[in-house]
Amino acid sequence: MPNHTVLIIGAGLAGLSAGIHAQRNGYQAHILEHHSQPGGLAAWWHRGGYLIDGGIHFLMGHRPDSPLYPLYREVGALPGEGTVDMSTYGRFIHEPSDRVVDVTGDLARLARDLKTLAPEDARIVDELMAGVRALRGPAMWSIGFGDPPELAKPLDSLKTLWAMRRAGRYFIGKFNRPVAHYTPAVRNPLLRAFLETLFMPEVPVWFVFMLLALLADGQLALLPSGCKGFILPMERRFRELGGEISYRATVEKILVENGRAVGVRLADGTEHRADAVISAADSRATLYDMLDGRFVDSTWAERYRTWKTVNPVLMVSFGVAREFPAEPSSQIWWLQAPLAVADRPVHAISVRVFNYGPAFAPPGKTVMQVMLDTDWDYWATLRQDYSRYAAEKERIAAEVLSRLEARYPGIGGLVEMTDVATPYTTWRYTRNWRGSIMGWLPSPAAMMTPVRRTLPGLRNFYMAGQWVMPGGGVPTCILSGRQAVQLLCKDSGRRFVGGEG
Ligand SMILES: Cc1cc2nc3c(=O)[nH]c(=O)nc-3n(C[C@H](O)[C@H](O)[C@H](O)COP(=O)(O)OP(=O)(O)OC[C@H]3O[C@@H](n4cnc5c(N)ncnc54)[C@H](O)[C@@H]3O)c2cc1C
């Protein structure tokens, strides 16, 4: 008997995408979301008249010639007001030497600037630029954007190999190892710091090539009203298609009868039943709590034993009563003296200046945000003593502001709003394991491993989201929601229909 109703756990990017595709394919979808708004990690909140953007730093593949573009269009996600093209990924500022590099998509200029920074590493810079050039072009961006592993056809891997033929050597050997394993060959400490802070030191070198290739191809963009302007159109599309969504609805258990998922029970005891269930929430909670660990096979158990997760972050946002029109909106500062956060030194911080759209602040004002990597255990423990937790947040905000003051004299006196979000905040509003902001660490091994979306022994159940797409990310999570519905259609004998509809 074909499925007709589907319950979706979570209204993040993956859950909303699954809901939209389910409705488009003739299912009646009901999304149950723990928080009071959609978006999950693609988060935003209002404070003191300012809009704080707490997620998505840049969108990949936003232009019509990108193979990712149709994915966004299908779910109505590309904001009506458009996107802001990024000609630079950001500015790298090395405080101890006072040297600056703009990470531009003009690769000749970038190579020149990096060689000026690190003349003794000219050969390495040439090698990096060759890698970036090899990974340019739409064929490369579509790798991994096909069907879920359950529907993979033998020809798919041949197609991938064909797409990668120009660049094959950059996906093996030293380029398929973490950046941190590559940088010891770099002699100049500034270039080393540059490479390690560009994304994360744990990602494969080819990931950095891919990022810079996307930049050079003009396929990175900022969202002029942040996550809010990206997510609300998706939620609207889901509702317009007839989908139902409930907020403050935390799923506690997935109901299983005769080896089939038949519904869910919420934390308040309410039960909902359906023909299928898609979990687009944290996989650990899904597998070990909602399903009581009954369907954890050796593959999943091994992942939880050996794979690492992306660190959680601390985010300090300030509402400042002045404009910064000429400042690069994205910056990486390698600090003169490290900050002490969670009992460890923090050498690099990301600084975002929200000067690319009027939505973030009242006229004449700006949100400035500092983000840094931190530790889950420290913050989760500290949160048990609320007054110490609050005092530590206040201390760090003051310390961060003093660093901003050194570069922007007078800024301290213009701050009207201060907001500090910790890993505990991330967990509280999204329930992601250890507050991870992208799920599994995109290590070379994890990125090359397809994660199945179904569980052995459990029918009518599918998974979506960043925990089945190592490294997370906007297009991949949207894709995973689509793929969950592809599987659902296959199991209920329906032909999956994509497109904008
Ligand atoms: C600061 C930051 C910057 C980022 N920058 C980028 C970027 O520039 N580019 C990029 O591509 N990606 C970026 N990412 C990553 C990307 O945003 C995430 O990988 C993606 O949003 C994850 O979406 P998801 O739907 O898989 O999961 P989530 O967003 O975690 O959504 C899961 C949803 O499920 C809900 N939920 C959990 N448990 C339950 C339950 N028991 N019952 C009901 N609901 C539940 C949660 O509340 C949440 O809404 C960034 C993330 C962060 C935090």
Coordinates of C-alpha atoms and ligand atoms in Angstrom, one line a residue:
M1 CA 0.0 0.0 0.0
P2 CA 1.5 3.4 -1.0
N3 CA 2.6 5.9 1.7
H4 CA 0.5 9.0 1.9
T5 CA 1.5 10.8 5.0
V6 CA 5.0 11.6 6.3
L7 CA 6.3 13.1 9.5
I8 CA 9.5 15.1 9.3
I9 CA 11.6 15.7 12.4
G10 CA 13.2 19.1 12.3
A11 CA 12.7 22.3 10.2
G12 CA 16.3 23.0 9.3
L13 CA 17.4 23.2 5.7
A14 CA 17.1 19.4 5.3
G15 CA 13.7 19.1 7.0
L16 CA 12.2 22.0 5.0
S17 CA 13.6 20.6 1.8
A18 CA 12.2 17.2 2.6
G19 CA 8.8 18.7 3.4
I20 CA 8.7 20.7 0.1
H21 CA 9.7 17.7 -2.0
A22 CA 7.3 15.4 -0.1
Q23 CA 4.4 17.8 -0.8
R24 CA 5.5 18.2 -4.5
N25 CA 5.4 14.4 -4.8
G26 CA 1.9 14.0 -3.4
Y27 CA 2.6 13.2 0.2
Q28 CA 0.9 15.0 3.1
A29 CA 3.9 16.2 5.2
H30 CA 3.9 17.4 8.8
I31 CA 7.2 18.9 10.1
L32 CA 7.7 18.8 13.9
E33 CA 10.3 21.3 15.1
H34 CA 11.8 21.7 18.5
H35 CA 12.5 25.4 18.3
S36 CA 9.9 28.2 17.8
Q37 CA 11.2 29.1 14.3
P38 CA 12.6 27.3 11.3
G39 CA 16.2 27.2 10.1
G40 CA 18.0 25.1 12.7
L41 CA 21.7 26.1 12.4
A42 CA 20.8 28.6 9.7
A43 CA 19.7 30.8 12.6
W44 CA 18.8 34.4 13.2
W45 CA 17.5 36.4 16.1
H46 CA 16.6 40.0 17.0
R47 CA 18.2 42.0 19.8
G48 CA 18.0 45.7 20.7
G49 CA 16.7 46.6 17.2
Y50 CA 19.5 44.6 15.4
L51 CA 19.2 41.4 13.4
I52 CA 21.8 38.9 14.4
D53 CA 22.7 36.4 11.8
G54 CA 24.0 33.2 13.4
G55 CA 24.6 30.9 10.4
I56 CA 25.4 30.6 6.7
H57 CA 28.4 32.7 5.9
F58 CA 28.3 32.2 2.2
L59 CA 26.2 30.5 -0.3
M60 CA 27.9 28.2 -2.9
G61 CA 26.7 27.9 -6.5
H62 CA 24.1 30.6 -6.4
R63 CA 24.3 31.6 -10.1
P64 CA 22.0 30.1 -12.8
D65 CA 25.0 28.4 -14.6
S66 CA 25.7 26.4 -11.5
P67 CA 24.4 22.8 -11.2
L68 CA 23.5 23.7 -7.6
Y69 CA 21.2 26.5 -8.7
P70 CA 18.2 24.2 -9.5
L71 CA 18.4 22.7 -6.0
Y72 CA 17.8 26.2 -4.5
R73 CA 15.1 27.1 -7.0
E74 CA 13.2 23.9 -6.3
V75 CA 12.8 24.8 -2.6
G76 CA 12.2 28.5 -3.2
A77 CA 15.3 29.4 -1.3
L78 CA 17.0 32.0 -3.4
P79 CA 15.9 35.2 -1.8
G80 CA 13.8 37.7 -3.7
E81 CA 16.2 40.5 -3.1
G82 CA 19.0 38.4 -4.7
T83 CA 22.5 37.6 -3.4
V84 CA 25.6 39.7 -3.1
D85 CA 28.5 38.3 -5.2
M86 CA 31.7 37.8 -3.3
S87 CA 34.7 39.0 -5.3
T88 CA 36.9 38.2 -2.2
Y89 CA 36.4 35.4 0.3
G90 CA 37.7 37.7 3.0
R91 CA 40.7 39.6 4.3
F92 CA 43.4 37.7 6.2
I93 CA 45.1 40.0 8.8
H94 CA 48.2 38.8 10.5
E95 CA 48.5 41.1 13.5
P96 CA 52.0 40.2 14.7
S97 CA 53.5 41.2 11.3
D98 CA 50.8 43.7 10.3
R99 CA 50.6 41.9 7.0
V100 CA 47.3 41.7 5.1
V101 CA 46.1 39.5 2.2
D102 CA 42.8 39.8 0.4
V103 CA 41.6 36.4 -0.6
T104 CA 40.4 37.3 -4.1
G105 CA 39.0 35.3 -6.9
D106 CA 41.5 37.0 -9.2
L107 CA 43.9 34.1 -9.0
A108 CA 46.9 35.9 -10.6
R109 CA 46.6 38.6 -8.0
L110 CA 46.2 36.1 -5.2
A111 CA 49.3 34.2 -6.3
R112 CA 51.2 37.5 -6.5
D113 CA 50.1 38.6 -3.0
L114 CA 50.9 35.2 -1.5
K115 CA 54.3 35.1 -3.0
T116 CA 55.0 38.6 -1.7
L117 CA 53.9 37.3 1.7
A118 CA 56.0 34.2 1.5
P119 CA 58.6 34.5 -1.3
E120 CA 60.4 31.4 0.0
D121 CA 57.3 29.3 -0.7
A122 CA 56.7 30.4 -4.3
R123 CA 56.7 26.8 -5.5
I124 CA 54.0 25.9 -3.0
V125 CA 51.9 28.9 -4.1
D126 CA 52.2 27.8 -7.7
E127 CA 51.2 24.2 -6.7
L128 CA 48.2 25.6 -4.8
M129 CA 47.1 27.8 -7.7
A130 CA 47.4 24.9 -10.2
G131 CA 45.1 22.9 -7.9
V132 CA 42.6 25.7 -7.8
R133 CA 42.6 26.1 -11.5
A134 CA 42.2 22.4 -12.1
L135 CA 39.0 22.4 -9.9
R136 CA 37.3 25.3 -11.7
G137 CA 34.2 24.8 -13.8
P138 CA 30.6 23.5 -13.3
A139 CA 31.5 19.9 -13.9
M140 CA 33.5 19.9 -10.6
W141 CA 30.8 21.5 -8.5
S142 CA 28.3 18.8 -9.3
I143 CA 30.5 16.0 -7.9
G144 CA 28.6 14.2 -5.1
F145 CA 25.3 15.9 -6.0
G146 CA 23.6 12.9 -7.5
D147 CA 21.4 10.3 -6.0
P148 CA 21.6 8.9 -2.4
P149 CA 23.9 5.9 -1.9
E150 CA 20.9 3.5 -1.9
L151 CA 20.0 4.5 -5.4
A152 CA 23.5 4.7 -6.8
K153 CA 23.9 3.0 -10.2
P154 CA 27.2 1.4 -11.4
L155 CA 27.5 4.1 -14.1
D156 CA 27.4 6.9 -11.4
S157 CA 31.0 6.3 -10.3
L158 CA 32.2 6.3 -13.9
K159 CA 30.4 9.6 -14.4
T160 CA 32.2 11.0 -11.3
L161 CA 35.5 9.8 -12.6
W162 CA 34.8 11.4 -15.9
A163 CA 34.0 14.7 -14.2
M164 CA 37.2 14.5 -12.2
R165 CA 39.4 13.4 -15.0
R166 CA 41.2 16.8 -15.4
A167 CA 41.7 17.0 -11.6
G168 CA 42.1 13.4 -10.6
R169 CA 45.5 13.9 -9.1
Y170 CA 44.2 16.5 -6.7
F171 CA 41.9 14.0 -5.0
I172 CA 44.7 11.6 -4.1
G173 CA 48.0 11.6 -2.3
K174 CA 49.1 14.7 -0.4
F175 CA 46.1 16.8 -1.6
N176 CA 43.7 14.3 -0.1
R177 CA 45.2 14.7 3.3
P178 CA 44.3 17.3 5.9
V179 CA 45.6 20.9 5.4
A180 CA 47.4 20.5 8.7
H181 CA 49.4 17.6 7.2
Y182 CA 50.3 19.7 4.1
T183 CA 51.4 22.9 5.9
P184 CA 54.6 21.5 7.6
A185 CA 56.0 21.7 4.0
V186 CA 55.3 25.4 4.0
R187 CA 58.3 27.4 5.3
N188 CA 56.7 30.7 5.9
P189 CA 54.7 30.8 9.2
L190 CA 52.3 33.5 7.8
L191 CA 51.4 31.4 4.7
R192 CA 51.0 28.4 7.0
A193 CA 48.6 30.3 9.3
F194 CA 46.8 31.6 6.2
L195 CA 46.2 28.1 4.8
E196 CA 45.1 26.6 8.2
T197 CA 42.6 29.4 8.9
L198 CA 41.1 29.7 5.5
F199 CA 38.6 27.0 6.4
M200 CA 39.6 24.4 8.9
P201 CA 43.0 22.7 9.2
E202 CA 41.3 19.2 9.2
V203 CA 39.7 19.5 5.7
P204 CA 41.5 17.9 2.8
V205 CA 43.7 20.2 0.7
W206 CA 41.4 19.7 -2.3
F207 CA 38.6 21.2 -0.2
V208 CA 40.5 24.5 -0.1
F209 CA 41.1 24.3 -3.8
M210 CA 37.4 23.8 -4.4
L211 CA 36.5 26.8 -2.2
L212 CA 38.9 29.1 -4.1
A213 CA 37.8 27.6 -7.4
L214 CA 34.2 28.5 -6.6
L215 CA 35.4 32.0 -5.6
A216 CA 37.3 32.4 -8.9
D217 CA 34.2 31.1 -10.8
G218 CA 32.1 33.8 -9.1
Q219 CA 30.0 31.1 -7.4
L220 CA 30.2 32.4 -3.8
A221 CA 27.7 34.9 -2.4
L222 CA 26.5 36.6 0.7
L223 CA 22.9 36.7 1.7
P224 CA 21.7 40.3 2.0
S225 CA 19.2 39.6 4.8
G226 CA 21.1 36.6 6.2
C227 CA 19.6 33.3 7.1
K228 CA 16.2 34.9 7.7
G229 CA 15.8 35.9 4.1
F230 CA 16.9 32.4 2.9
I231 CA 14.8 30.2 5.3
L232 CA 11.5 32.1 5.5
P233 CA 10.9 31.7 1.7
M234 CA 11.4 27.9 2.1
E235 CA 9.0 27.8 5.0
R236 CA 6.5 29.8 2.9
R237 CA 6.9 27.5 0.0
F238 CA 6.3 24.4 2.2
R239 CA 3.1 25.9 3.6
E240 CA 1.9 27.1 0.1
L241 CA 2.2 23.5 -1.1
G242 CA -0.1 22.5 1.7
G243 CA 2.4 21.3 4.3
E244 CA 1.9 21.5 8.0
I245 CA 4.5 22.7 10.5
S246 CA 4.4 22.6 14.3
Y247 CA 6.9 24.6 16.4
R248 CA 8.0 23.8 20.0
A249 CA 7.3 20.2 19.1
T250 CA 10.2 18.2 20.4
V251 CA 10.2 14.5 19.3
E252 CA 11.2 12.2 22.0
K253 CA 10.6 8.8 20.4
I254 CA 10.0 7.4 17.0
L255 CA 7.3 4.8 17.1
V256 CA 8.1 1.4 15.6
E257 CA 5.7 -1.5 14.9
N258 CA 6.6 -4.7 13.1
G259 CA 9.9 -3.2 11.8
R260 CA 8.2 -0.1 10.4
A261 CA 8.3 3.5 11.6
V262 CA 4.7 4.4 12.2
G263 CA 4.9 7.8 14.0
V264 CA 6.5 9.8 16.8
R265 CA 5.8 10.7 20.4
L266 CA 6.6 14.3 21.5
A267 CA 8.1 15.3 24.8
D268 CA 4.6 16.4 26.0
G269 CA 3.3 12.9 25.4
T270 CA 1.3 13.7 22.2
E271 CA 1.5 11.0 19.5
H272 CA 1.4 11.5 15.8
R273 CA 1.1 8.7 13.3
A274 CA 2.0 8.5 9.6
D275 CA 3.0 6.2 6.9
A276 CA 6.6 7.2 7.0
V277 CA 9.1 9.2 9.1
I278 CA 12.0 11.3 8.0
S279 CA 14.5 12.4 10.7
A280 CA 16.2 15.6 9.6
A281 CA 17.5 16.1 13.2
D282 CA 20.8 15.2 14.9
S283 CA 21.6 11.6 14.0
R284 CA 22.9 10.7 17.5
A285 CA 19.7 11.7 19.1
T286 CA 17.7 10.0 16.3
L287 CA 19.6 6.7 16.6
Y288 CA 20.3 6.4 20.3
D289 CA 17.5 8.3 21.9
M290 CA 14.5 8.4 19.6
L291 CA 15.1 4.8 18.4
D292 CA 16.7 3.6 21.6
G293 CA 19.8 2.4 19.8
R294 CA 17.9 -0.6 18.3
F295 CA 18.9 0.0 14.7
V296 CA 22.5 1.1 15.2
D297 CA 24.6 -1.2 13.0
S298 CA 28.4 -1.6 13.1
T299 CA 28.9 1.2 10.5
W300 CA 27.1 3.8 12.6
A301 CA 28.7 2.6 15.8
E302 CA 32.1 2.9 14.2
R303 CA 31.4 6.4 13.0
Y304 CA 30.6 7.4 16.6
R305 CA 33.8 5.8 17.8
T306 CA 36.2 7.1 15.2
W307 CA 34.9 10.2 13.3
K308 CA 35.3 13.6 14.8
T309 CA 32.7 16.4 14.7
V310 CA 33.1 20.0 13.7
N311 CA 33.8 22.1 16.7
P312 CA 31.1 24.3 18.1
V313 CA 31.6 28.0 18.1
L314 CA 31.4 31.0 20.3
M315 CA 29.8 34.0 18.6
V316 CA 30.0 37.6 20.0
S317 CA 27.9 40.1 18.2
F318 CA 27.9 43.9 18.7
G319 CA 25.4 46.5 17.5
V320 CA 27.5 49.5 16.8
A321 CA 26.1 53.1 16.2
R322 CA 28.3 53.8 13.1
E323 CA 28.8 52.5 9.6
F324 CA 31.8 50.6 8.2
P325 CA 31.1 50.9 4.5
A326 CA 34.7 50.2 3.3
E327 CA 35.5 47.3 5.6
P328 CA 35.6 43.8 4.1
S329 CA 32.5 41.9 5.3
S330 CA 34.5 38.8 6.1
Q331 CA 37.9 38.9 7.8
I332 CA 40.2 36.4 9.5
W333 CA 42.5 37.9 12.2
W334 CA 45.6 36.0 13.4
L335 CA 45.9 37.7 16.7
Q336 CA 48.9 39.5 18.2
A337 CA 48.2 37.8 21.5
P338 CA 45.8 34.8 21.8
L339 CA 42.5 35.1 23.5
A340 CA 41.9 32.8 26.4
V341 CA 38.6 31.0 25.9
A342 CA 37.5 27.7 27.5
D343 CA 40.9 27.3 29.1
R344 CA 42.8 27.3 25.8
P345 CA 44.5 29.9 23.6
V346 CA 42.6 31.1 20.6
H347 CA 45.0 32.4 17.9
A348 CA 42.5 33.2 15.1
I349 CA 39.1 34.8 15.0
S350 CA 36.6 35.4 12.2
V351 CA 35.2 38.9 12.1
R352 CA 32.1 39.6 10.1
V353 CA 30.9 43.1 9.3
F354 CA 27.3 43.1 8.2
N355 CA 27.6 46.1 5.8
Y356 CA 26.1 44.4 2.7
G357 CA 22.4 44.8 3.3
P358 CA 20.0 47.1 5.2
A359 CA 18.3 44.3 7.1
F360 CA 20.8 43.8 9.9
A361 CA 20.8 47.2 11.6
P362 CA 19.0 50.5 11.7
P363 CA 20.3 53.2 9.3
G364 CA 23.8 54.5 10.2
K365 CA 24.5 51.4 12.3
T366 CA 26.2 48.0 11.9
V367 CA 26.3 44.6 13.4
M368 CA 29.9 43.4 13.9
Q369 CA 30.4 39.7 14.8
V370 CA 33.4 37.7 16.1
M371 CA 33.3 34.0 15.8
L372 CA 35.8 31.5 17.2
D373 CA 36.2 27.8 17.6
T374 CA 35.7 26.5 21.1
D375 CA 35.1 23.4 23.2
W376 CA 31.8 21.7 24.0
D377 CA 32.6 20.1 27.3
Y378 CA 33.8 23.4 28.8
W379 CA 30.7 25.3 28.0
A380 CA 28.3 22.4 28.8
T381 CA 29.8 22.1 32.2
L382 CA 29.9 25.8 32.9
R383 CA 26.3 26.2 31.9
Q384 CA 25.3 24.1 35.0
D385 CA 26.3 27.1 37.1
Y386 CA 24.4 29.9 35.4
S387 CA 25.9 32.9 37.2
R388 CA 29.5 31.7 36.3
Y389 CA 28.4 31.0 32.7
A390 CA 26.9 34.5 32.4
A391 CA 30.0 36.1 34.0
E392 CA 32.3 34.2 31.5
K393 CA 30.2 35.4 28.6
E394 CA 30.5 38.9 29.8
R395 CA 34.3 38.6 30.3
I396 CA 34.8 37.3 26.8
A397 CA 32.6 40.0 25.3
A398 CA 34.7 42.7 27.0
E399 CA 38.0 41.0 25.9
V400 CA 36.8 40.7 22.3
L401 CA 35.7 44.3 22.2
S402 CA 39.1 45.4 23.4
R403 CA 40.6 43.6 20.4
L404 CA 38.1 45.3 18.1
E405 CA 39.0 48.7 19.8
A406 CA 42.6 48.3 18.8
R407 CA 41.7 48.2 15.1
Y408 CA 38.6 50.5 15.3
P409 CA 39.4 53.1 17.9
G410 CA 36.3 54.5 19.6
I411 CA 34.1 51.5 18.8
G412 CA 33.7 50.6 22.4
G413 CA 31.8 53.8 23.1
L414 CA 29.4 53.2 20.2
V415 CA 28.3 49.7 21.2
E416 CA 24.5 49.6 21.8
M417 CA 23.9 45.9 21.9
T418 CA 26.0 42.9 22.9
D419 CA 25.1 39.3 22.4
V420 CA 27.1 36.2 23.2
A421 CA 26.0 32.8 21.8
T422 CA 27.9 29.7 23.1
P423 CA 28.0 26.1 22.1
Y424 CA 25.3 25.5 24.7
T425 CA 23.1 28.1 22.9
T426 CA 23.6 26.1 19.6
W427 CA 22.6 22.9 21.4
R428 CA 19.6 24.5 23.1
Y429 CA 18.1 25.7 19.9
T430 CA 19.1 23.0 17.4
R431 CA 19.9 19.9 19.5
N432 CA 23.0 19.1 17.5
W433 CA 25.4 16.7 19.3
R434 CA 28.2 18.6 21.1
G435 CA 26.9 21.8 19.6
S436 CA 28.5 20.9 16.2
I437 CA 27.8 23.6 13.6
M438 CA 28.3 21.3 10.6
G439 CA 28.1 17.7 11.9
W440 CA 30.9 15.4 11.0
L441 CA 34.3 16.9 10.5
P442 CA 34.9 16.9 6.8
S443 CA 38.1 14.9 7.1
P444 CA 39.3 13.2 3.9
A445 CA 38.0 9.8 5.1
A446 CA 34.5 11.2 6.1
M447 CA 34.2 13.2 2.9
M448 CA 34.9 10.2 0.7
T449 CA 32.4 7.9 2.5
P450 CA 28.8 7.9 1.4
V451 CA 26.4 7.6 4.4
R452 CA 23.2 5.6 3.8
R453 CA 19.9 7.3 4.6
T454 CA 18.1 4.2 5.7
L455 CA 18.6 1.8 8.6
P456 CA 18.8 -2.0 8.3
G457 CA 15.7 -3.6 9.8
L458 CA 13.6 -0.4 9.9
R459 CA 11.2 0.3 7.0
N460 CA 9.5 3.5 6.2
F461 CA 12.2 5.5 7.8
Y462 CA 14.8 7.9 6.2
M463 CA 17.5 10.3 7.4
A464 CA 18.5 13.7 6.0
G465 CA 20.7 16.6 7.0
Q466 CA 24.3 17.3 7.9
W467 CA 24.8 14.1 9.8
V468 CA 24.4 12.0 6.6
M469 CA 26.4 14.5 4.6
P470 CA 29.8 14.8 6.2
G471 CA 30.9 18.4 6.4
G472 CA 27.3 19.7 6.3
G473 CA 26.7 22.8 4.3
V474 CA 23.7 24.5 2.7
P475 CA 23.4 22.8 -0.8
T476 CA 24.3 19.3 0.6
C477 CA 21.6 19.5 3.4
I478 CA 19.0 20.8 0.9
L479 CA 20.0 17.9 -1.4
S480 CA 19.7 15.4 1.4
G481 CA 16.1 16.4 2.1
R482 CA 15.4 15.8 -1.6
Q483 CA 17.1 12.5 -1.5
A484 CA 15.1 11.3 1.4
V485 CA 11.9 11.9 -0.6
Q486 CA 13.5 10.1 -3.6
L487 CA 13.9 7.1 -1.4
L488 CA 10.4 7.4 0.0
C489 CA 9.0 7.6 -3.6
K490 CA 11.0 4.6 -4.6
D491 CA 9.8 2.5 -1.7
S492 CA 6.2 3.4 -2.3
G493 CA 6.4 2.8 -6.1
R494 CA 6.1 6.5 -7.1
R495 CA 8.1 8.3 -9.7
F496 CA 10.0 11.1 -8.0
V497 CA 9.2 14.5 -9.5
G498 CA 11.8 17.3 -9.0
G499 CA 11.9 20.8 -10.6
E500 CA 10.3 24.0 -9.5
G501 CA 6.7 22.9 -10.1
Ligands
LIG1 C1 27.8 29.8 12.2 C2 27.6 28.9 11.0 C3 28.1 29.2 9.8 C4 27.9 28.3 8.7 N1 28.3 28.7 7.5 C5 28.0 28.0 6.4 C6 28.3 28.5 5.1 O1 28.9 29.6 5.0 N2 28.0 27.7 4.1 C7 27.5 26.5 4.2 O2 27.2 25.8 3.2 N3 27.1 26.0 5.4 C8 27.4 26.7 6.5 N4 27.1 26.3 7.8 C9 26.6 24.9 7.9 C10 25.1 24.7 7.6 O3 24.4 25.9 8.0 C11 24.5 23.5 8.3 O4 25.3 22.4 7.9 C12 23.1 23.2 7.9 O5 22.3 24.4 8.2 C13 22.5 22.1 8.7 O6 21.2 21.9 8.3 P1 20.4 20.6 8.8 O7 19.0 20.8 8.4 O8 21.1 19.4 8.5 O9 20.4 20.6 10.4 P2 19.9 21.7 11.5 O10 20.1 23.0 11.0 O11 20.6 21.3 12.8 O12 18.4 21.4 11.6 C14 17.9 20.3 12.4 C15 16.6 20.8 13.0 O13 16.0 19.7 13.8 C16 15.5 20.3 15.0 N5 15.4 19.2 15.9 C17 16.5 18.6 16.5 N6 16.0 17.6 17.4 C18 14.7 17.6 17.3 C19 13.7 16.9 18.0 N7 14.0 15.9 18.9 N8 12.4 17.2 17.7 C20 12.1 18.2 16.8 N9 13.0 18.9 16.2 C21 14.3 18.6 16.4 C22 16.4 21.4 15.4 O14 15.8 22.3 16.3 C23 16.7 22.0 14.0 O15 15.8 23.0 13.7 C24 27.2 27.1 8.9 C25 26.7 26.8 10.1 C26 26.9 27.7 11.2 C27 26.3 27.3 12.5

